[in-house]
């Protein structure tokens, strides 16, 4: 069934019904098939798209650019030093200016309130490309990847291991609650999510058949997982926390022993990326040397395994982001 999402912003999946999310996933699959068939689209023809980035990005930025171009849209990248947002000009003023020029605005940054304010004042759809609190376009790609691997979403056991209160843990909890997955956060108590959000997600879950549980047990907590998901231990903007997090999260590393403890030989591994799975980066090497470790949130062995679907997941960012843009501003 087609849903009319024209003119809507995409700030968190809490604002969308299960049926609307299903519609976006089906649209994403159709757009993926269309691209694979080599068919050039025009669903975003004539649309000017602003991409505001206060934080760095590989996948999200490139997914928005490629998705827009595939359908004839015209993306414009606005980095943190390129515009006045929040410095010389208020968010509300920038929003009203960009809204007069662009048909849609993507925002990645720190405060979730900023993306809400952009949506409130711009008068055009605003898409959340990650804030400290949520990362909803990533979750759409994750749901599509899970669906591609298992054929369905309802009843899938999705276990998120690591920093249980970051944007990914929060947004996956919302996505799972909406779509009827059994979601478990496995994390030390110091990093459990905010009570209010857990309560809200449990209320949503009551309507979809989902369950939301939280455990600090890295052995029992992963038992029965269909999907093992992790994210970096230190998110963008928290770079002073490596020592504290490594200390807290060492027992929660996704390694082959944890994989074995799931007891599931159909298991898949997901990670939103970027990932510190080896020392192949300058940053990684420096951090690992400083803290006497060789890997962080996931071992190289798991990351490179046949059940790791992280690059399918990364590709799915394009198709799902395209679906969001087409649904909200497309023809
Ligand atoms: N997963 C994700 O959002 O990646 P980027 O930070 O590279 O955009
Ligand atoms: N939690 C991570 C996600 C990156 C896509 C961060 O905010 O840095």
XYZ file of C-alpha atoms and ligand atoms in Angstrom:
347
model
C 0.000 0.000 0.000
C 1.262 3.484 -0.861
C 1.382 6.130 1.858
C 1.503 9.838 1.329
C 4.515 11.113 3.256
C 4.931 14.271 1.126
C 6.057 17.266 3.136
C 6.978 15.183 6.204
C 10.279 15.526 8.054
C 12.226 12.440 9.120
C 13.697 13.177 12.541
C 13.036 9.934 14.448
C 11.159 6.720 13.657
C 8.913 7.534 16.636
C 7.061 9.902 14.263
C 6.171 7.091 11.822
C 3.736 4.183 12.032
C 4.709 0.577 11.430
C 2.894 0.700 8.075
C 4.703 3.883 7.015
C 8.080 2.311 7.876
C 7.099 -0.835 5.949
C 6.193 1.378 3.005
C 9.620 3.096 3.135
C 11.371 -0.298 3.233
C 9.375 -1.589 0.248
C 10.078 1.609 -1.658
C 13.796 1.248 -0.823
C 13.792 -2.340 -2.125
C 12.075 -1.215 -5.347
C 14.565 1.627 -5.812
C 17.428 -0.816 -5.193
C 16.056 -3.185 -7.861
C 15.642 -0.228 -10.236
C 19.262 0.876 -9.736
C 20.521 -2.693 -10.144
C 18.594 -2.855 -13.449
C 20.487 0.258 -14.567
C 17.376 2.412 -14.826
C 18.050 6.130 -14.337
C 15.275 7.864 -12.429
C 13.728 11.310 -12.390
C 11.743 11.178 -9.148
C 13.815 14.009 -7.617
C 14.276 16.015 -10.827
C 14.484 19.738 -10.203
C 14.856 19.236 -6.428
C 17.597 21.133 -4.634
C 18.830 19.318 -1.552
C 20.948 20.865 1.247
C 23.283 18.583 3.182
C 24.412 20.179 6.465
C 27.216 18.385 8.294
C 28.512 19.578 11.699
C 30.229 16.181 12.143
C 32.210 14.144 9.580
C 30.597 11.387 7.510
C 31.414 8.912 4.762
C 28.271 6.769 4.334
C 25.543 9.272 5.122
C 26.969 12.087 3.039
C 27.725 9.848 0.051
C 24.378 8.048 0.323
C 22.483 11.361 0.183
C 24.570 12.620 -2.745
C 24.345 9.406 -4.803
C 20.662 8.852 -3.976
C 19.800 12.414 -5.008
C 21.787 12.217 -8.269
C 20.364 8.799 -9.193
C 16.906 10.378 -9.310
C 17.887 13.707 -10.859
C 18.146 15.734 -7.642
C 20.838 18.352 -6.989
C 22.653 17.981 -3.651
C 24.750 20.759 -2.089
C 27.185 19.943 0.748
C 27.374 22.519 3.546
C 30.165 21.659 6.007
C 30.490 23.112 9.475
C 32.870 25.860 8.358
C 30.890 26.711 5.219
C 27.777 28.240 6.751
C 26.875 30.443 9.692
C 24.477 27.985 11.370
C 24.348 28.587 15.103
C 27.437 30.838 15.044
C 26.730 34.155 13.326
C 23.133 33.236 12.526
C 20.487 31.495 14.602
C 19.276 28.050 13.570
C 15.803 29.505 13.012
C 17.115 32.168 10.606
C 19.299 29.725 8.663
C 16.328 27.351 8.464
C 14.097 30.050 6.978
C 16.745 31.047 4.426
C 17.527 27.481 3.318
C 13.812 26.688 3.187
C 13.362 29.472 0.595
C 16.058 27.942 -1.612
C 16.028 24.186 -1.103
C 13.314 21.533 -1.360
C 14.716 19.384 1.442
C 17.437 19.622 4.100
C 19.586 16.902 5.640
C 21.231 17.679 8.976
C 23.976 15.823 10.851
C 25.196 17.304 14.088
C 25.303 17.356 17.834
C 22.089 18.514 19.516
C 18.859 16.820 18.485
C 17.109 20.142 19.205
C 18.935 21.680 16.219
C 17.355 19.290 13.723
C 13.961 19.860 15.380
C 14.389 23.609 15.050
C 15.408 23.325 11.384
C 12.238 21.307 10.754
C 10.121 23.787 12.666
C 11.316 26.886 10.784
C 12.402 25.796 7.289
C 8.982 24.906 5.895
C 10.499 21.983 3.925
C 11.172 18.355 4.907
C 14.227 17.937 7.138
C 15.989 14.564 7.402
C 18.053 13.576 10.423
C 21.452 12.311 9.261
C 22.522 11.655 12.904
C 22.353 13.609 16.128
C 23.751 12.769 19.569
C 20.386 11.169 20.315
C 19.169 9.402 17.160
C 20.315 7.986 13.807
C 17.061 6.959 12.076
C 18.226 6.683 8.437
C 20.806 4.120 9.599
C 18.063 2.028 11.209
C 16.083 1.922 7.958
C 19.165 0.454 6.240
C 19.597 -2.016 9.115
C 15.970 -3.157 8.888
C 16.279 -3.606 5.121
C 19.439 -5.688 5.608
C 17.754 -7.874 8.242
C 14.750 -8.360 5.944
C 17.007 -9.323 3.036
C 18.739 -11.951 5.158
C 15.797 -13.488 7.010
C 12.821 -12.560 4.796
C 10.871 -10.969 7.672
C 11.300 -8.660 10.673
C 8.675 -9.670 13.236
C 10.062 -11.932 15.928
C 13.733 -11.470 14.932
C 16.018 -11.371 17.989
C 18.148 -8.257 17.574
C 20.867 -7.964 20.211
C 22.808 -4.717 20.443
C 26.059 -5.008 22.410
C 28.153 -2.073 23.628
C 27.354 1.567 24.424
C 23.687 1.102 25.296
C 22.818 4.782 25.455
C 24.169 6.159 22.204
C 22.262 7.273 19.087
C 22.373 3.765 17.544
C 21.191 1.924 20.656
C 18.338 4.440 20.989
C 17.266 4.382 17.356
C 17.459 0.592 17.012
C 15.247 0.339 20.104
C 12.640 2.549 18.417
C 12.885 0.696 15.091
C 12.565 -2.696 16.783
C 9.632 -1.537 18.921
C 7.797 -0.243 15.849
C 8.444 -3.283 13.669
C 7.906 -6.128 16.163
C 11.477 -7.324 16.737
C 12.753 -8.609 20.077
C 15.408 -6.074 21.002
C 17.944 -6.536 23.744
C 20.627 -4.105 24.806
C 23.619 -5.852 26.384
C 25.652 -3.208 28.119
C 27.177 -2.311 31.511
C 24.670 -0.568 33.773
C 26.577 2.725 33.521
C 25.660 2.801 29.809
C 22.023 1.799 29.900
C 19.590 3.998 27.934
C 17.404 6.716 29.471
C 14.443 5.307 31.380
C 11.958 7.598 29.612
C 12.921 6.369 26.157
C 12.817 2.722 27.276
C 9.326 3.314 28.704
C 8.140 4.973 25.498
C 9.564 2.142 23.367
C 7.920 -0.487 25.598
C 4.580 1.266 25.050
C 5.144 1.158 21.273
C 6.271 -2.477 21.569
C 3.002 -3.413 23.281
C 1.220 -2.585 20.030
C 3.571 -4.443 17.666
C 4.422 -7.611 19.597
C 8.032 -6.450 20.080
C 9.907 -6.925 23.337
C 12.537 -4.593 24.790
C 14.965 -6.005 27.345
C 18.237 -4.811 28.838
C 20.972 -6.971 30.320
C 24.466 -6.426 31.653
C 25.406 -10.075 31.108
C 27.608 -10.439 27.984
C 27.221 -14.238 28.026
C 23.543 -14.938 28.801
C 22.456 -11.667 27.182
C 23.384 -12.735 23.641
C 21.800 -16.226 23.815
C 19.408 -16.800 20.890
C 20.417 -13.684 18.922
C 19.593 -13.708 15.193
C 21.398 -10.400 14.691
C 24.393 -9.289 16.723
C 24.866 -5.539 16.361
C 27.545 -3.284 17.744
C 28.761 0.284 17.305
C 31.879 2.210 18.300
C 32.500 2.526 22.046
C 33.133 6.265 21.735
C 30.832 8.291 19.509
C 31.669 11.500 17.649
C 32.045 14.346 20.124
C 33.065 12.076 23.069
C 36.701 11.555 22.090
C 37.912 12.235 25.652
C 36.191 9.072 26.888
C 38.322 6.293 25.365
C 39.983 5.149 28.619
C 36.697 5.052 30.547
C 34.779 3.227 27.788
C 37.500 0.671 27.005
C 37.564 -0.184 30.674
C 33.773 -0.553 30.878
C 33.188 -2.274 27.546
C 36.087 -4.773 27.247
C 33.855 -7.707 28.321
C 31.316 -6.660 25.656
C 33.575 -7.004 22.615
C 31.928 -8.915 19.758
C 34.337 -11.827 19.197
C 34.038 -15.475 18.143
C 33.362 -16.559 21.715
C 30.380 -14.210 21.901
C 29.209 -15.441 18.496
C 29.357 -19.018 19.815
C 27.389 -17.993 22.900
C 24.443 -16.937 20.727
C 23.938 -20.627 19.907
C 22.616 -19.623 16.478
C 24.350 -20.768 13.296
C 22.122 -18.494 11.157
C 23.389 -15.423 12.993
C 24.370 -12.255 11.109
C 26.630 -9.479 12.360
C 25.837 -5.805 11.721
C 27.696 -2.550 12.503
C 26.686 0.905 11.291
C 30.397 1.719 10.664
C 32.960 3.244 10.837
C 34.537 0.532 13.003
C 37.752 0.001 14.961
C 38.170 -3.690 14.107
C 41.910 -3.503 13.503
C 44.773 -1.034 13.638
C 44.627 -0.128 9.960
C 43.986 3.550 10.655
C 46.200 6.235 12.219
C 43.584 6.890 14.891
C 43.107 3.192 15.633
C 46.847 2.566 16.005
C 47.245 5.516 18.352
C 44.303 4.548 20.538
C 45.246 0.868 20.652
C 48.870 1.666 21.615
C 47.774 4.130 24.271
C 45.386 1.641 25.900
C 47.276 -1.614 25.303
C 44.596 -3.271 23.143
C 44.547 -4.709 19.611
C 40.873 -4.536 18.719
C 37.886 -2.735 20.152
C 34.126 -3.237 19.722
C 34.516 -6.133 17.233
C 37.384 -8.435 16.337
C 38.742 -8.544 12.822
C 37.738 -12.224 12.682
C 34.033 -11.430 13.169
C 34.132 -8.293 11.031
C 35.616 -10.224 8.085
C 33.492 -13.369 8.583
C 30.946 -14.758 6.108
C 28.095 -13.818 8.463
C 29.202 -10.172 8.650
C 26.820 -8.167 6.454
C 28.288 -4.745 7.162
C 28.966 -3.768 3.557
C 25.478 -4.813 2.373
C 24.239 -2.687 5.263
C 26.401 0.267 4.152
C 25.122 -0.021 0.561
C 21.561 -0.089 1.837
C 22.082 3.443 3.176
C 21.733 4.717 -0.409
C 18.517 2.859 -1.165
C 16.801 3.695 2.123
C 17.859 7.361 2.106
C 16.616 7.564 -1.485
C 13.273 6.152 -0.335
C 13.005 8.814 2.384
C 13.734 11.640 -0.055
C 11.445 10.268 -2.776
C 8.609 9.693 -0.289
C 8.830 13.156 1.249
C 9.734 15.461 -1.680
C 9.659 13.253 -4.804
C 7.292 13.155 -7.774
N 26.981 4.838 9.564
C 27.205 6.146 9.288
O 26.366 7.013 9.552
O 28.409 6.383 8.722
P 29.043 7.819 8.427
O 29.386 8.409 9.770
O 30.244 7.534 7.590
O 28.019 8.656 7.725
N 27.441 6.227 17.490
C 28.233 6.634 16.374
C 27.525 6.354 15.096
C 28.284 6.690 13.845
C 27.537 6.380 12.599
C 28.558 8.121 16.485
O 27.656 8.902 16.819
O 29.713 8.493 16.288
